[in-house]
Structure formats: structure tokens, C-alpha cells
Amino acid sequence: MLKVITTVAAMKRFSENARQKGRTIGFVPTMGYLHKGHMALIEKAVRECDTVVVSIYVNPTQFGPKEDLKKYPRDFSRDKKMLARAGVGTIFYPSTRQMYPDGYATYINVEGLSDVLCGSSRPGHFKGVATIVAKLFNIVIPHRAYFGQKDYQQQLIIRKLVKDLDLGIKVITVPTIREKDGLAMSSRNSYLSPLERKNAAVIIRSMRFADQLVMSGVKSPHRIREAVIKMLRTVKELKIDYVAICDTNSLEQRKIIKGKTLIAVAVFIGNTRLIDNIIVR
Ligand code: PAF
């Protein structure tokens, strides 16, 4: 039976109890409005752990003042049905009162990694992510936590947070799940008009083209970046936020393509900001 827990105290009690019984706790933090990308993380957690907790919480501290916090899509009853079908045991569904009570004042900042790519276009975003994830880790006390590769920078920051704060949680990154035309699954895809949705496939097309260039021996990040930008620009309504070609661990811009390299893209299609990435070798 799927249990919904809404308070920090009850969630902690549940997890402490499960741990005492020697059960491994798998944790998938989400902001709800679940799609196949989330379900891939959740199904993996269900396969690998004795008990799985999925949190659903749209975290206000990771949204900028001009971002989509209010209109972020929500559908708890649909999410709940999907989680029941997937065999999840527990949903942690707290209110903002529970997570950030009056007078809340403590934030976590993972320096360096948080300042580049999405961090430079969304100042404070990763401080909000690191803070909520650290809090959720303290409340859910998982053994294993699952994140999607689509948010590549986020999973890197969480890994660093876990290492630096000695949290002893195994972080697992699950490959991006894509629509038929290659668009990465995202709750924000629901904002796209039919035409924008069609145009959004240019993101993965441009990165696959970059992959082909690398495979054919092109070693200049500059050339690859230019090729990606040129392809993205074929869509008029698209605005490029960044196209980055960087080290998969430090996120530093590569001077030459060598070994594993991350190609990461962020664009606006209309008002919707979409991100995606691939790793080329
Ligand atoms: O990836 C997300 O949905 C969010 O950033 C997360 C990890 C649930 C924290 O709010």
C-alpha cells in the first residue's frame, strides 16, 4: 500500500524504523508532474532497494524571482497513481511550512560547480537545489538516491555535496529518457505549443551532429560549438542561453576534445527554457 507522508517528523520516523529493520532505502527527489524520465529513476530504485521513497515538492528556493514557480505544472493525484503502479512504498509530500518554517536561514552552496552553465544564467538556482536536497537527505535518510542525466550539472553538484559533507549516500545517475524525436523528457515540455514542441527536436539533432563531428575526428571545441549554434539557429523562435563543451567532472571548458566530453545546451523556445546534454567520447 502506498503511503503519503506530509510531515518531517513522520518521514524521519518511517525511515529510522526501516533502517532499524535493515531495509535499504532508495530515494527519488522530484518536483512532481511525473513523466517517463522520472519513472526510469523510480523503476530502477524499486528494482534495487527494499523500500522506495519519492518526494514531491516544488522547491521555491531554486526558482528565480522571474521564473515559473507559480505556473510550474502540478498534478498530485495523477502522480500518486503512477507511483502506486510502479510499486513505490512511500511519497513524501511536504508543505513549504514543513520545509522552510518561519525564520528559516540556512543555505548550502557548492562552490565552483554551481557558478557555471545553468548556474550563471540562473543565479542562486543550485544553492536552492543543494539546500533542499541536503534537507531531504537528512529527513529521508536514504542509502541510495537517484538523479537524471538530463540535469547533468545538478547530479554533479549533488555528488560533490554528498562527498564534501560525508553524507555516505550512493548517488546513481540514470540516462536521459527521450521522446520519439529525441527531445529529452521534462515537465517543462508541457509548456510548449505544438509548433514549439516540433521545433524543440533541434536541440538533440544539434548535439547528435556534434557527436558525429567528434567521431569523424574534429578536435576543436570551437568548431563543434559553432556547428551546434548554426543548427540551433535554424529555428527562428529559439534563443540560445549557452552551448558548452566541457570536462565531464569539472565542467571547465575544453580547449581540445580529448576523452569523455560533455556537450550541454540550454535554450529558450518561446518562454520555455529547455536543457539537454550528451557525453561524447
Ligand atoms: O530535479 C529536480 O526535479 C529538482 O531540482 C530536485 C532534485 C527535486 C530538487 O528540488
Coordinates of C-alpha atoms and ligand atoms in Angstrom, one line a residue:
M1 CA 0.0 0.0 0.0
L2 CA 1.3 3.4 -1.0
K3 CA 1.7 5.7 2.0
V4 CA 1.7 9.5 1.8
I5 CA 3.7 11.3 4.5
T6 CA 3.4 15.0 4.8
T7 CA 5.5 15.9 7.9
V8 CA 9.2 15.9 8.5
A9 CA 8.8 14.1 11.8
A10 CA 6.7 11.3 10.4
M11 CA 9.1 10.9 7.5
K12 CA 12.1 10.6 9.8
R13 CA 10.3 8.1 12.0
F14 CA 9.4 6.0 9.0
S15 CA 13.0 5.9 7.7
E16 CA 14.6 5.3 11.1
N17 CA 12.2 2.4 11.5
A18 CA 13.0 0.9 8.1
R19 CA 16.7 1.3 8.8
Q20 CA 16.4 -0.5 12.1
K21 CA 14.8 -3.4 10.3
G22 CA 17.9 -3.5 8.0
R23 CA 16.0 -2.3 4.9
T24 CA 17.8 -0.3 2.1
I25 CA 16.1 2.9 1.4
G26 CA 16.1 4.2 -2.2
F27 CA 15.1 7.9 -2.7
V28 CA 14.0 9.8 -5.8
P29 CA 13.5 13.5 -5.1
T30 CA 11.1 15.1 -7.6
M31 CA 9.0 18.2 -8.1
G32 CA 6.1 16.1 -9.3
Y33 CA 4.3 16.1 -12.7
L34 CA 6.0 12.8 -13.3
H35 CA 6.9 11.6 -16.8
K36 CA 8.8 8.6 -18.2
G37 CA 12.1 10.2 -17.2
H38 CA 11.2 10.2 -13.6
M39 CA 9.7 6.7 -13.9
A40 CA 13.0 5.4 -15.2
L41 CA 14.7 6.6 -12.0
I42 CA 11.8 5.2 -9.9
E43 CA 11.7 1.8 -11.5
K44 CA 15.5 1.4 -11.0
A45 CA 15.1 2.4 -7.4
V46 CA 12.3 -0.2 -7.0
R47 CA 14.5 -2.9 -8.5
E48 CA 17.5 -2.1 -6.4
C49 CA 16.1 -1.1 -2.9
D50 CA 13.9 -2.7 -0.2
T51 CA 11.8 0.4 0.2
V52 CA 11.5 3.4 -2.1
V53 CA 10.6 7.0 -1.1
V54 CA 9.7 9.5 -3.8
S55 CA 9.4 13.1 -2.7
I56 CA 7.1 15.6 -4.5
Y57 CA 7.9 19.1 -3.6
V58 CA 8.1 22.2 -5.9
N59 CA 11.0 23.9 -4.1
P60 CA 10.6 27.7 -4.1
T61 CA 14.3 28.4 -3.3
Q62 CA 15.5 27.1 -6.6
F63 CA 13.3 29.4 -8.7
G64 CA 14.5 32.9 -9.6
P65 CA 12.1 35.9 -9.0
K66 CA 11.1 35.9 -12.7
E67 CA 10.9 32.2 -13.1
D68 CA 7.9 29.8 -13.4
L69 CA 7.3 28.8 -9.7
K70 CA 3.6 29.7 -9.7
K71 CA 2.8 28.1 -13.0
Y72 CA 5.1 25.0 -12.6
P73 CA 2.8 22.1 -13.5
R74 CA 1.3 20.1 -10.7
D75 CA -1.0 17.0 -10.6
F76 CA -0.6 15.1 -7.3
S77 CA -3.4 12.6 -7.9
R78 CA -2.0 11.6 -11.3
D79 CA 1.5 11.3 -9.8
K80 CA 0.1 9.2 -7.0
K81 CA -1.5 6.7 -9.4
M82 CA 1.7 6.4 -11.4
L83 CA 3.7 5.8 -8.2
A84 CA 1.3 3.2 -6.9
R85 CA 1.5 1.3 -10.2
A86 CA 5.3 1.4 -10.1
G87 CA 5.4 -0.3 -6.7
V88 CA 6.6 2.7 -4.7
G89 CA 6.0 2.4 -1.0
T90 CA 6.1 6.0 0.2
I91 CA 5.5 9.5 -1.1
F92 CA 7.0 12.4 0.9
Y93 CA 4.7 15.3 0.1
P94 CA 5.6 18.2 2.5
S95 CA 4.3 21.7 2.6
T96 CA 6.5 24.8 2.4
R97 CA 5.7 25.3 6.1
Q98 CA 7.3 22.0 6.8
M99 CA 10.4 22.6 4.7
Y100 CA 11.0 26.3 5.3
P101 CA 9.3 27.2 8.5
D102 CA 9.2 30.9 9.5
G103 CA 12.7 32.2 10.3
Y104 CA 14.5 29.6 8.1
A105 CA 18.0 30.9 7.4
T106 CA 20.4 28.1 6.4
Y107 CA 21.6 27.5 2.8
I108 CA 24.1 25.3 1.2
N109 CA 26.4 26.5 -1.6
V110 CA 28.5 24.0 -3.6
E111 CA 31.1 26.5 -4.8
G112 CA 32.6 26.4 -8.3
L113 CA 30.3 23.8 -9.9
S114 CA 27.3 26.0 -9.1
D115 CA 28.6 29.1 -10.8
V116 CA 28.9 27.9 -14.5
L117 CA 26.4 26.8 -17.2
C118 CA 22.9 26.9 -15.7
G119 CA 24.3 28.4 -12.6
S120 CA 25.4 31.6 -14.4
S121 CA 22.1 32.0 -16.2
R122 CA 20.1 31.1 -13.1
P123 CA 21.9 32.7 -10.1
G124 CA 21.0 31.1 -6.8
H125 CA 19.4 28.1 -8.5
F126 CA 21.9 25.5 -7.4
K127 CA 22.0 27.0 -3.9
G128 CA 18.3 26.2 -3.7
V129 CA 18.8 22.7 -5.1
A130 CA 21.7 21.9 -2.8
T131 CA 19.8 23.2 0.2
I132 CA 16.6 21.2 -0.5
V133 CA 18.4 18.0 -1.4
A134 CA 20.5 18.2 1.7
K135 CA 17.4 18.7 3.8
L136 CA 15.6 15.9 2.1
F137 CA 18.6 13.6 2.6
N138 CA 18.5 14.4 6.3
I139 CA 14.8 13.7 6.5
V140 CA 14.6 10.6 4.3
I141 CA 18.0 9.2 5.3
P142 CA 18.4 7.1 2.1
H143 CA 21.1 4.6 1.3
R144 CA 20.8 5.3 -2.4
A145 CA 19.5 8.4 -4.3
Y146 CA 18.6 8.6 -8.0
F147 CA 19.0 11.6 -10.4
G148 CA 18.6 12.0 -14.1
Q149 CA 21.5 12.7 -16.5
K150 CA 19.3 15.4 -18.2
D151 CA 20.2 17.6 -15.2
Y152 CA 23.9 16.8 -15.6
Q153 CA 25.2 19.7 -13.6
Q154 CA 22.7 19.0 -10.8
Q155 CA 23.8 15.4 -10.3
L156 CA 27.4 16.6 -10.3
I157 CA 26.6 19.1 -7.6
I158 CA 24.7 16.6 -5.5
R159 CA 27.7 14.1 -5.8
K160 CA 30.0 16.9 -4.6
L161 CA 27.6 17.8 -1.7
V162 CA 27.4 14.2 -0.6
K163 CA 31.2 13.8 -0.7
D164 CA 32.1 17.2 1.0
L165 CA 29.5 16.7 3.8
D166 CA 30.3 13.0 4.2
L167 CA 26.7 12.0 3.8
G168 CA 27.5 8.4 2.8
I169 CA 24.7 8.2 0.3
K170 CA 25.3 6.4 -3.0
V171 CA 24.2 8.8 -5.9
I172 CA 23.1 7.0 -9.0
T173 CA 22.7 8.8 -12.3
V174 CA 20.2 7.4 -14.8
P175 CA 20.5 8.1 -18.6
T176 CA 18.1 10.6 -20.1
I177 CA 14.8 9.2 -21.4
R178 CA 13.7 10.8 -24.7
E179 CA 10.6 11.2 -26.8
K180 CA 10.5 9.5 -30.2
D181 CA 12.1 12.5 -32.0
G182 CA 14.8 12.7 -29.3
L183 CA 13.5 15.6 -27.2
A184 CA 14.6 14.9 -23.5
M185 CA 11.6 14.2 -21.3
S186 CA 10.9 17.2 -19.0
S187 CA 7.9 18.5 -17.1
R188 CA 8.5 21.9 -18.8
N189 CA 7.8 20.3 -22.2
S190 CA 4.2 20.7 -21.3
Y191 CA 4.6 24.5 -21.8
L192 CA 5.4 24.1 -25.5
S193 CA 2.8 24.9 -28.2
P194 CA 2.6 22.1 -30.9
L195 CA 4.9 24.1 -33.2
E196 CA 7.4 24.8 -30.4
R197 CA 7.3 21.2 -29.4
K198 CA 8.2 20.2 -33.0
N199 CA 11.0 22.8 -33.2
A200 CA 12.4 21.6 -29.8
A201 CA 13.8 18.5 -31.5
V202 CA 16.6 20.6 -33.0
I203 CA 18.3 20.5 -29.6
I204 CA 19.1 16.8 -29.7
R205 CA 19.7 17.0 -33.5
S206 CA 22.4 19.6 -33.0
M207 CA 24.1 17.6 -30.3
R208 CA 24.0 14.4 -32.3
F209 CA 25.6 16.3 -35.1
A210 CA 28.3 17.4 -32.7
D211 CA 28.8 13.8 -31.7
Q212 CA 29.2 12.9 -35.4
L213 CA 31.8 15.6 -35.8
V214 CA 33.8 14.4 -32.9
M215 CA 33.6 10.8 -34.2
S216 CA 34.9 11.9 -37.5
G217 CA 37.9 13.4 -35.8
V218 CA 37.1 17.1 -35.3
K219 CA 39.0 18.1 -32.1
S220 CA 38.3 21.8 -31.9
P221 CA 35.6 22.6 -29.4
H222 CA 35.2 26.0 -31.1
R223 CA 34.3 24.3 -34.5
I224 CA 31.9 22.0 -32.8
R225 CA 30.3 24.7 -30.8
E226 CA 29.9 26.8 -34.0
A227 CA 28.3 23.9 -35.8
V228 CA 25.8 23.3 -32.9
I229 CA 24.9 27.0 -32.8
K230 CA 24.4 27.2 -36.5
M231 CA 22.0 24.3 -36.4
L232 CA 20.1 25.7 -33.4
R233 CA 19.7 29.0 -35.2
T234 CA 17.8 27.3 -38.0
V235 CA 14.8 27.6 -35.6
K236 CA 13.8 31.3 -35.6
E237 CA 11.9 31.3 -32.3
L238 CA 14.8 29.8 -30.4
K239 CA 17.2 31.8 -28.2
I240 CA 20.4 30.3 -27.2
D241 CA 21.3 30.5 -23.5
Y242 CA 24.5 28.5 -23.7
V243 CA 26.3 25.8 -25.7
A244 CA 29.1 24.4 -23.7
I245 CA 31.8 21.8 -24.5
C246 CA 33.4 20.9 -21.2
D247 CA 35.0 18.4 -18.9
T248 CA 32.5 15.9 -17.5
N249 CA 33.8 16.3 -13.9
S250 CA 34.9 19.9 -13.5
L251 CA 32.6 21.5 -16.2
E252 CA 35.6 23.5 -17.3
Q253 CA 35.5 24.5 -21.0
R254 CA 37.6 22.1 -23.0
K255 CA 40.5 23.5 -25.1
I256 CA 40.7 20.4 -27.2
I257 CA 38.3 17.4 -27.4
K258 CA 40.0 14.5 -25.6
G259 CA 38.5 11.6 -23.7
K260 CA 35.0 11.9 -22.3
T261 CA 33.5 15.4 -23.1
L262 CA 30.2 16.9 -22.1
I263 CA 28.2 18.8 -24.7
A264 CA 25.5 20.8 -22.9
V265 CA 22.9 23.1 -24.3
A266 CA 20.3 25.4 -22.8
V267 CA 17.9 27.3 -25.0
F268 CA 14.7 29.3 -24.8
I269 CA 11.9 28.2 -27.1
G270 CA 9.3 30.9 -26.7
N271 CA 9.3 31.5 -22.9
T272 CA 10.3 27.9 -22.1
R273 CA 13.8 27.2 -21.0
L274 CA 15.0 23.7 -22.1
I275 CA 18.3 22.0 -21.3
D276 CA 19.9 18.8 -22.6
N277 CA 23.3 17.2 -22.8
I278 CA 25.2 14.3 -24.2
I279 CA 28.6 12.8 -23.4
V280 CA 30.9 12.2 -26.4
R281 CA 34.0 10.1 -26.3
Ligands
PAF1 O1 15.5 17.8 -10.4 C1 14.5 18.2 -9.8 O2 13.3 18.0 -10.0 C2 14.8 19.1 -8.6 O3 15.9 20.0 -8.8 C3 15.0 18.4 -7.3 C4 16.3 17.5 -7.3 C5 13.8 17.5 -6.9 C6 15.2 19.4 -6.1 O4 14.1 20.2 -5.9

